[in-house]
CSV table of C-alpha atoms in Angstrom, one decimal:
chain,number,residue,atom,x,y,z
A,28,UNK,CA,16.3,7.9,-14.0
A,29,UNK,CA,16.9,7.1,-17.6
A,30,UNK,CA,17.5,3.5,-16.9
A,31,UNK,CA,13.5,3.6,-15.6
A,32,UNK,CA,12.2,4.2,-19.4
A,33,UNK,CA,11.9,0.6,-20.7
A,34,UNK,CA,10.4,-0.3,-17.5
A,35,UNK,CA,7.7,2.6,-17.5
A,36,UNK,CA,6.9,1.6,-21.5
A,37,UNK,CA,6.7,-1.9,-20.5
A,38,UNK,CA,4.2,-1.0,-18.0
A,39,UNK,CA,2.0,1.1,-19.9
A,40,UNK,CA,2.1,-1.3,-22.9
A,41,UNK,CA,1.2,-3.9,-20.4
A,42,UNK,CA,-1.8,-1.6,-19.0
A,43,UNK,CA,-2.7,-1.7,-23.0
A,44,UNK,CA,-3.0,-5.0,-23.4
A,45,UNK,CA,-5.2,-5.9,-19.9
A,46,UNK,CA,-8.6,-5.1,-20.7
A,47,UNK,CA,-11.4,-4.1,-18.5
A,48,UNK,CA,-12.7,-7.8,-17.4
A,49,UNK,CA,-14.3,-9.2,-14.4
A,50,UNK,CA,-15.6,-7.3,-11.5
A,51,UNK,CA,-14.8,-4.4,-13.9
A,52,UNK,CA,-17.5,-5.5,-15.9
A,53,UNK,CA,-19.9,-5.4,-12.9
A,54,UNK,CA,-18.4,-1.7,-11.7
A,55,UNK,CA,-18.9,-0.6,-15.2
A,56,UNK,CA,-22.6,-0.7,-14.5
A,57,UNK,CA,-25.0,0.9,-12.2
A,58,UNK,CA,-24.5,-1.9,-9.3
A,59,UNK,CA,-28.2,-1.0,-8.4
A,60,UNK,CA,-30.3,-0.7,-12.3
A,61,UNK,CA,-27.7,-3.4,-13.9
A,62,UNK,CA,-27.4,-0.4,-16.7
A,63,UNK,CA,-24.2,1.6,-17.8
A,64,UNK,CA,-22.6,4.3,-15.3
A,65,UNK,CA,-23.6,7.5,-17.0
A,66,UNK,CA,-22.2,9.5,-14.2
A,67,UNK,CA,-21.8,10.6,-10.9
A,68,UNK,CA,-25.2,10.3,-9.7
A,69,UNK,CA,-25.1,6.4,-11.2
A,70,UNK,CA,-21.9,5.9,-8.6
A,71,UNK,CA,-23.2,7.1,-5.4
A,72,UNK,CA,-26.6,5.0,-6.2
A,73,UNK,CA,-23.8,2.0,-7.1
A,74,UNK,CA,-21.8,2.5,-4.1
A,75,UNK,CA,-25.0,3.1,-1.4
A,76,UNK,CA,-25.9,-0.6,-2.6
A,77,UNK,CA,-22.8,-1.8,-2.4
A,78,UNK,CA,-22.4,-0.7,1.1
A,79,UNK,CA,-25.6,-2.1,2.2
A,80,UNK,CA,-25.2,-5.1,0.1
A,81,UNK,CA,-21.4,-6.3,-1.0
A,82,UNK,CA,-18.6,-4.7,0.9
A,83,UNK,CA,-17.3,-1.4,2.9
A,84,UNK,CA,-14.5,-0.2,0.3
A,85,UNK,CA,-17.0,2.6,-0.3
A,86,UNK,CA,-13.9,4.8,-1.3
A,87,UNK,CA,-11.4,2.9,-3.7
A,88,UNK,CA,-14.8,1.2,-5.6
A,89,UNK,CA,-16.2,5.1,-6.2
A,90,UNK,CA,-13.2,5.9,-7.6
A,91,UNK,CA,-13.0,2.6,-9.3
A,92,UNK,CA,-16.4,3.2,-11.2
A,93,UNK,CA,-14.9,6.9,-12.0
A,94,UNK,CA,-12.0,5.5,-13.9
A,95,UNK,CA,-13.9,3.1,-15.8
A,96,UNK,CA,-16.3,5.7,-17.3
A,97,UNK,CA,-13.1,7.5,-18.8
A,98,UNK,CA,-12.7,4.4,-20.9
A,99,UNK,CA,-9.4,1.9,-21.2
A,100,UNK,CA,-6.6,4.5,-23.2
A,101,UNK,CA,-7.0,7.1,-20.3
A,102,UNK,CA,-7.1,4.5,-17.6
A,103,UNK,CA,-3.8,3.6,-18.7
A,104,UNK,CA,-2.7,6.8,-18.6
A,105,UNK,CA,-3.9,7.7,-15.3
A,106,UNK,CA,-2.4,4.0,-14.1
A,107,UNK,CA,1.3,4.6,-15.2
A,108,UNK,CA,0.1,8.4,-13.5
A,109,UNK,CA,-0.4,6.5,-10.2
A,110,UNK,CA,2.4,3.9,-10.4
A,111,UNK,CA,5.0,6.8,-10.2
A,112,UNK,CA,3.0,8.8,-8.0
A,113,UNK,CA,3.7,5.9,-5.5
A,114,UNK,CA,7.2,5.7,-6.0
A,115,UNK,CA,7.0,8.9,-5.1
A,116,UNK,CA,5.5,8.1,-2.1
A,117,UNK,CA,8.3,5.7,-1.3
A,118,UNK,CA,10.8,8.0,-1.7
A,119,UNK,CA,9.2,11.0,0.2
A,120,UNK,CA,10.7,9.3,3.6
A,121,UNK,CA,14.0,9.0,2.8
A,122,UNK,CA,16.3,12.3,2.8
A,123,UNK,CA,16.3,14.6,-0.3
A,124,UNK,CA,19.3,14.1,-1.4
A,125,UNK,CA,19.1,10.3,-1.8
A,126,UNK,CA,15.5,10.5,-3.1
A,127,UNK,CA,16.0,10.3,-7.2
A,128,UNK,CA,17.7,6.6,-6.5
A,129,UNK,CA,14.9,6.2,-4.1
A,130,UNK,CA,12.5,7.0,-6.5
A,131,UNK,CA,14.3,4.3,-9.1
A,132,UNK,CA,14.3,1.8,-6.8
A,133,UNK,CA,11.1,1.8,-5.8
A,134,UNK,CA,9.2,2.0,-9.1
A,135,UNK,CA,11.8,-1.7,-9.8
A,136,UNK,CA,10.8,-3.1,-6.6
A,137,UNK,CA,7.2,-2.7,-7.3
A,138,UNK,CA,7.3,-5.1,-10.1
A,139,UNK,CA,10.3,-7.2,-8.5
A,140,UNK,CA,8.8,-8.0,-5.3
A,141,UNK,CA,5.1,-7.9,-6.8
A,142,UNK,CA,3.3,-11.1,-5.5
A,143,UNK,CA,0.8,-10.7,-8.2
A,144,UNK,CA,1.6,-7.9,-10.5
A,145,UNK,CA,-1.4,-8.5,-12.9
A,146,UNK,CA,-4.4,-8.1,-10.5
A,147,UNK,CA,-2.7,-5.4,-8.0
A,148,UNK,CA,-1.6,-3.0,-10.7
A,149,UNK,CA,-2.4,-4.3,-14.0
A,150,UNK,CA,-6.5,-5.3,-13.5
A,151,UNK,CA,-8.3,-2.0,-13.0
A,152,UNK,CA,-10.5,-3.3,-10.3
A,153,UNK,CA,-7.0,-4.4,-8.1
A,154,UNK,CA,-5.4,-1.2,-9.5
A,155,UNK,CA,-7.4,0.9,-7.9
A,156,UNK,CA,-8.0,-1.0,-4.7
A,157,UNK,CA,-4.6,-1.6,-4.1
A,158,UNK,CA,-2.1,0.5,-6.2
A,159,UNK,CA,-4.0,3.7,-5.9
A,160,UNK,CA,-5.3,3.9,-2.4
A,161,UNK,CA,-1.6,3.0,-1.2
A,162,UNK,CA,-0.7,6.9,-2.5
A,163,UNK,CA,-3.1,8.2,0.0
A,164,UNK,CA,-2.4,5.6,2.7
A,165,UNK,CA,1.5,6.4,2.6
A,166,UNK,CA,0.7,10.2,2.4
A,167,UNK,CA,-1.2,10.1,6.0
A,168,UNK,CA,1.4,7.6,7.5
A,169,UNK,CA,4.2,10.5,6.2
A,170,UNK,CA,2.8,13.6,7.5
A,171,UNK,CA,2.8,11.2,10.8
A,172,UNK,CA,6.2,10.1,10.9
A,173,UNK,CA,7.9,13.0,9.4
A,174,UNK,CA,6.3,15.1,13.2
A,175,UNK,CA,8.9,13.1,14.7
A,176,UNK,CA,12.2,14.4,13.7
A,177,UNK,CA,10.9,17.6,12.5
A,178,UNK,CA,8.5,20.8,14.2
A,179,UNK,CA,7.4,21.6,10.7
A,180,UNK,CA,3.8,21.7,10.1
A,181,UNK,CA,1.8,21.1,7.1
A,182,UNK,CA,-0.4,24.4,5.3
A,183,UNK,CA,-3.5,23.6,6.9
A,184,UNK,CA,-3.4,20.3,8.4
A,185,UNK,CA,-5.9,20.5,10.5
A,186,UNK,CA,-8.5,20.8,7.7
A,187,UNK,CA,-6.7,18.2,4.8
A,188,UNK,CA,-6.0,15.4,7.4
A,189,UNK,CA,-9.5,15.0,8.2
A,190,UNK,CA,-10.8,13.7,4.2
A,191,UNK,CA,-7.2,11.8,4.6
A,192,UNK,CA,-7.5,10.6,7.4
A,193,UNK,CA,-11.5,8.8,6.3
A,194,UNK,CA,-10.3,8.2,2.8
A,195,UNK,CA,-7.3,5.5,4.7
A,196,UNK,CA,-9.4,4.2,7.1
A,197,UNK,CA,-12.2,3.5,4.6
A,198,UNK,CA,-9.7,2.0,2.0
A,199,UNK,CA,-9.1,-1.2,2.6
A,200,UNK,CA,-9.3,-4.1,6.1
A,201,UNK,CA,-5.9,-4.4,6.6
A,202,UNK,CA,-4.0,-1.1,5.8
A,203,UNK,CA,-6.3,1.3,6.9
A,204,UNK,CA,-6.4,0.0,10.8
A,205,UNK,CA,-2.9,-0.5,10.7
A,206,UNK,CA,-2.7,3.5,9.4
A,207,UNK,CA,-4.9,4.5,12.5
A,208,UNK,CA,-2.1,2.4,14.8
A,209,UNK,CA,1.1,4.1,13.2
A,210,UNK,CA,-0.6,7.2,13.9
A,211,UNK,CA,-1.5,6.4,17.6
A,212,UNK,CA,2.3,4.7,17.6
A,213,UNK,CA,3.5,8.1,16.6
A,214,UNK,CA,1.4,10.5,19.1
A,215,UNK,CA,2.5,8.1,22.4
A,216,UNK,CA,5.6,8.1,21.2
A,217,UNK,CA,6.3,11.5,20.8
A,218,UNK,CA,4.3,12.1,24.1
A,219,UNK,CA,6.1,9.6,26.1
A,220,UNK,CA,9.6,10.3,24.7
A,221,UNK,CA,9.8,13.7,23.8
A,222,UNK,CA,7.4,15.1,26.2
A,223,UNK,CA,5.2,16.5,23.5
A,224,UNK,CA,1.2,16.9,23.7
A,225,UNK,CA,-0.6,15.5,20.6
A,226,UNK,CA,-1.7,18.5,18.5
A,227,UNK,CA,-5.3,19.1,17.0
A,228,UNK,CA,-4.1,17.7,13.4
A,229,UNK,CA,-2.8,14.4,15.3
A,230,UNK,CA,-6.4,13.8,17.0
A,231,UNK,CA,-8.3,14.6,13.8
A,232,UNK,CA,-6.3,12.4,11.6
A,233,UNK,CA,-6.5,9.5,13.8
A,234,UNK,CA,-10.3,9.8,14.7
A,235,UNK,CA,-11.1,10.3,11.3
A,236,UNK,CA,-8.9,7.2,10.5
A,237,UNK,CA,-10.6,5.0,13.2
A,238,UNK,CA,-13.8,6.0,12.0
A,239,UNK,CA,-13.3,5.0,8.5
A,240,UNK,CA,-12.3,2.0,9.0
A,241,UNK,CA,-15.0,1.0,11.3
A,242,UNK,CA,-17.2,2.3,8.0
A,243,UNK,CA,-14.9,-0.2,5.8
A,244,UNK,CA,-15.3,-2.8,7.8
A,245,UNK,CA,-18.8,-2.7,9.7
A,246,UNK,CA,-20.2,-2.1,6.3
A,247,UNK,CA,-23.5,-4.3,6.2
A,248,UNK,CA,-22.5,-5.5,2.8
A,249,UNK,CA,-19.5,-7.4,4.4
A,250,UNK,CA,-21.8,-9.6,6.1
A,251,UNK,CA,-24.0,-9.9,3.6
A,252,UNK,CA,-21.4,-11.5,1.7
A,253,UNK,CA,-20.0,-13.6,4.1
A,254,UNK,CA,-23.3,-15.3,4.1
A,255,UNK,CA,-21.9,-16.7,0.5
A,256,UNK,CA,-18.9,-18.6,2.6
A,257,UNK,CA,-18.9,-21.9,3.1
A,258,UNK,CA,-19.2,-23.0,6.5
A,259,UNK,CA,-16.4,-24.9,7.9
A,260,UNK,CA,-15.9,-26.2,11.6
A,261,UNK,CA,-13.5,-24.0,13.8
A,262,UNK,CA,-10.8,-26.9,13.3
A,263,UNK,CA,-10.7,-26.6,10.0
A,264,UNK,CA,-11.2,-22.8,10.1
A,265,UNK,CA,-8.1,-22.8,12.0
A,266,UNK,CA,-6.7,-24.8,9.9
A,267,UNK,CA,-7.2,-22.9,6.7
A,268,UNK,CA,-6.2,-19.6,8.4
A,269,UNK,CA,-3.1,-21.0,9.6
A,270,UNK,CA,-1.7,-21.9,6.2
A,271,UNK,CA,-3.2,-18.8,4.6
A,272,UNK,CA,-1.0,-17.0,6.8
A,273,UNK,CA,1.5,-18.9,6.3
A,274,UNK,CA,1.8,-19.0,2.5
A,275,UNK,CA,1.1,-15.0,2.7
A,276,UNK,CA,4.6,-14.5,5.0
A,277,UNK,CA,6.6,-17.2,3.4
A,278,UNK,CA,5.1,-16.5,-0.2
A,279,UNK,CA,3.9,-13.8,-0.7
A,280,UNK,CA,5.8,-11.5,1.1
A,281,UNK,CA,9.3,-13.5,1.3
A,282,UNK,CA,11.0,-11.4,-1.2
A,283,UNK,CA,10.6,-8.0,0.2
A,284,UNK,CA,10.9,-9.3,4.1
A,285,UNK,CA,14.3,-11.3,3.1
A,286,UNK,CA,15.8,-7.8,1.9
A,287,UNK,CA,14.5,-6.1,4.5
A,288,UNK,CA,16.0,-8.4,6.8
A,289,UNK,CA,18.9,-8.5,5.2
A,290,UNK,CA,19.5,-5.0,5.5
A,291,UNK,CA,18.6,-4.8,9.3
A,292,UNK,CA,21.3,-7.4,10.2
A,293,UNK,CA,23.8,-5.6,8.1
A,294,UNK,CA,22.8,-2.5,10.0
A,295,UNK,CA,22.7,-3.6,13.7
A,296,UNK,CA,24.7,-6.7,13.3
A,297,UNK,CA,27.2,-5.3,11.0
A,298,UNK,CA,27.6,-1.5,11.3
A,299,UNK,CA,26.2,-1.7,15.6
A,300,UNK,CA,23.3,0.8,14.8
A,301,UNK,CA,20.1,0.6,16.1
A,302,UNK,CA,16.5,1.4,14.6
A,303,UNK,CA,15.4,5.1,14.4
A,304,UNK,CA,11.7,5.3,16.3
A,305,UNK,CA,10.3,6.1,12.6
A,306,UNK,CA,11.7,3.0,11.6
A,307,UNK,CA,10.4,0.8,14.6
A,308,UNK,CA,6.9,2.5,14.0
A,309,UNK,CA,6.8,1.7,10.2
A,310,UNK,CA,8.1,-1.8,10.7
A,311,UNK,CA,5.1,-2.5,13.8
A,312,UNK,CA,2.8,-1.3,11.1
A,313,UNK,CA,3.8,-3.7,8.6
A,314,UNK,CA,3.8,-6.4,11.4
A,315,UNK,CA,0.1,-5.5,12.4
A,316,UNK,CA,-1.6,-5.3,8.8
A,317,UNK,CA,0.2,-8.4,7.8
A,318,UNK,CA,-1.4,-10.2,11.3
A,319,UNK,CA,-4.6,-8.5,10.6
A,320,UNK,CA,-5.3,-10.7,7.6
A,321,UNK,CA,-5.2,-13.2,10.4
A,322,UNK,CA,-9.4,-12.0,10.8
A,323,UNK,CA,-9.7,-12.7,6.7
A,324,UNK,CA,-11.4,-15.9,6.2
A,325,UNK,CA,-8.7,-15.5,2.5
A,326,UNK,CA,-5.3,-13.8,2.4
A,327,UNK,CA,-5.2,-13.1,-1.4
A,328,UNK,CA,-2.0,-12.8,-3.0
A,329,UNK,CA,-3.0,-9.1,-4.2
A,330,UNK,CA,-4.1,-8.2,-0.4
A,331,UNK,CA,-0.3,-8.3,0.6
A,332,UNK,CA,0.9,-5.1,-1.6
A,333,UNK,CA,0.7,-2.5,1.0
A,334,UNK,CA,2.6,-4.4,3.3
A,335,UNK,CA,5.4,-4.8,0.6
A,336,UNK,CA,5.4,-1.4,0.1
A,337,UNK,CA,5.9,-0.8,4.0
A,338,UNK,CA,9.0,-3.7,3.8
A,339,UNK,CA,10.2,-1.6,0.2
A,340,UNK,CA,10.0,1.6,2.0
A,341,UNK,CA,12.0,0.0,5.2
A,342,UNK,CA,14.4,-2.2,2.8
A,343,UNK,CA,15.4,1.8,0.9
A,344,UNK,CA,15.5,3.7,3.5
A,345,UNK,CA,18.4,1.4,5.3
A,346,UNK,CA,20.1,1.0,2.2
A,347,UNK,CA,20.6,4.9,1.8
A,348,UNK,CA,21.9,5.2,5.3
A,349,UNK,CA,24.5,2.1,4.9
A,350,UNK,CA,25.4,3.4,2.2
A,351,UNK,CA,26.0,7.0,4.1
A,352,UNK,CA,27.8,4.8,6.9
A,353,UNK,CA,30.0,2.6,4.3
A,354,UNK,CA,31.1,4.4,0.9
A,355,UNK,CA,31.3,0.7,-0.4
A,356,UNK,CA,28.0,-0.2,0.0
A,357,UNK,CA,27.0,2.1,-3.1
A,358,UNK,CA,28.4,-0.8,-5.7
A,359,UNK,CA,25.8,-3.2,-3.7
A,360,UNK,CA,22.9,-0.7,-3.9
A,361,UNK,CA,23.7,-0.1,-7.7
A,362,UNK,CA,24.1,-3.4,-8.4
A,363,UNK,CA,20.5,-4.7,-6.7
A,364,UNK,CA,19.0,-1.8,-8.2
A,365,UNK,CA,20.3,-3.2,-11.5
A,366,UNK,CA,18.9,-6.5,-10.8
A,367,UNK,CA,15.0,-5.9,-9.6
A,368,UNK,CA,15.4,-3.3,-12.9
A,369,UNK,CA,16.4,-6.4,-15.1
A,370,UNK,CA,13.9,-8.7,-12.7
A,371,UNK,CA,11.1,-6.3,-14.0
A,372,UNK,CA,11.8,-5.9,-17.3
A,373,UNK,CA,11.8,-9.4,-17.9
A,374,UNK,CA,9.2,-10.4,-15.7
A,375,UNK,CA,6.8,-7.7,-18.1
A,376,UNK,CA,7.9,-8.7,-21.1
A,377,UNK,CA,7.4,-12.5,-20.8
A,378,UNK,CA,3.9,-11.6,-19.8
A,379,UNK,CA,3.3,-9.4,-22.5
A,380,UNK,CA,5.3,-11.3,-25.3
């Protein structure tokens, strides 16, 4: 945990020196007057008009707005905050007693297989829209797959899953439909295999999932905005989405996938062991919101972080259990733990410096 420290300062001197620029400049306002947020009653006027008139992320641009009225120094804070708040996240699937090096090697990876570390953690407008709302995104797909292995049940459920389950629907296009699919993944499953009937909780969370995301992405802003694009024949619309995919699975998300896969063939190639069902479901997921950018006319570099997560996540979790299966696979987790550490550091101090 002590080798994380110069990462973590890098970070948060890095969150110093991005200022509040672009959209943030826009959010910092009243999207509705054109004045200065003065407070909550100046966000939910900002974010009606943005629903009716720019895009669906009702959720992550609310609390986008909120963090800009604290001002830049406690942004930062509240950044680094998040950033290990989701490497807790990671880590929360794997078993306890493996999850400090989880921990660790999540919070390198996220900088280390980062397609674009400046605008999905570093900008506050991709911050929040990406690093933030993965938190809550990972925390419904846990209390999902962790049903399968396990009869314990979250201290009302039933009522919490129901905000959780809206707040990752209406997040963002791509990650939010595929939540609502990992949950209905994990319900058939479970129903199917294990001769279980869905509880209330299960049903709540995935209705409420469902209908945020048909909020995110009905929103009448969306096509609003779309009226902006430029209009391209269905050749060359094809075309465009075709290598957009493309450079977003062979670019973008190369990294984490090659590790994953990596660890999959040493797995059930090497050590004959096949995928756990929580493993199969989390994998499908990753699959789906990766081939729902498919329905994006642009597959941003930024847009693939939740997906990256999901391969991290994968990538960890069979690490920890080779290493449980082969005693000498700890000098190759160490020593690739050591590396994306390095990778990091470097990679934030020759943008910094």
């Amino acid at each position: 945990m002590v080798s994380l420290l110069p990462l973590l300062l890098l970070e948060f001197v890095y969150h110093c020196d991005t200022p509040f620029m672009m959209d943030d400049l826009w959010y910092s306002t009243n999207l509705a007057t054109g004045r200065p947020l003065q407070g909550i009653g100046d966000v939910l006027e900002s974010q009606i008009w943005h629903y009716q008139n720019w895009g669906g992320r009702s959720m992550t641009h609310a609390l986008l707005q909120l963090v800009l009225m604290t001002g830049p120094m406690i942004a930062d804070v509240i950044n680094l905050f998040v950033t290990l708040l989701l490497a807790y996240m990671c880590s929360i699937f794997i078993k306890k007693e493996q999850r400090g090096f989880s921990f660790a090697l999540a919070s390198s990876l996220l900088i280390a297989f980062n397609p674009n570390i400046q605008y999905s953690m570093f900008w506050q407008s991709g911050s929040v829209n990406y690093l933030y709302s993965t938190v809550w995104i990972l925390g419904f797909m846990y209390v999902y797959i962790s049903s399968i292995d396990t009869e314990r049940e979250f201290p009302g459920i039933a009522i919490w899953i129901i905000p959780l389950g809206l707040i990752t629907g209406w997040s963002n296009e791509n990650m939010g439909p595929a939540s609502f699919c990992l949950a209905l993944m994990t319900v058939l499953y479970l129903w199917k295999k294990k001769g279980l009937r869905p509880k209330l909780w299960m049903i709540e969370g995935m209705a409420a999932s469902f209908v945020g995301s048909a909020l995110c992405i009905l929103a009448p802003g969306n096509f609003v905005r779309s009226q902006f694009a430029e209009e391209s024949s269905f050749t060359e619309m094809i075309k465009t989405r075709f290598i957009s995919m493309l450079t977003g699975g062979c670019s973008f998300l190369f990294p984490s996938f090659l590790m994953f896969a990596f660890l999959f063939s040493v797995w059930h190639f090497g050590l004959k062991k096949e995928f756990e069902a929580e493993e199969m479901i989390l994998f499908i997921t990753a699959v789906l919101a990766y081939g729902a950018m498919l329905l994006s006319p642009h597959f941003p570099d930024r847009s693939a972080f939740g997906i990256m997560i999901l391969n991290n996540v994968l990538s960890i979790k069979l690490l920890t259990k080779i290493c449980d299966e082969h005693e000498g696979f700890y000098r190759f987790a160490a020593l690739f733990y050591g590396a994306t550490l390095i990778h990091g550091i470097l990679l934030l101090v020759i943008r910094i410096f």
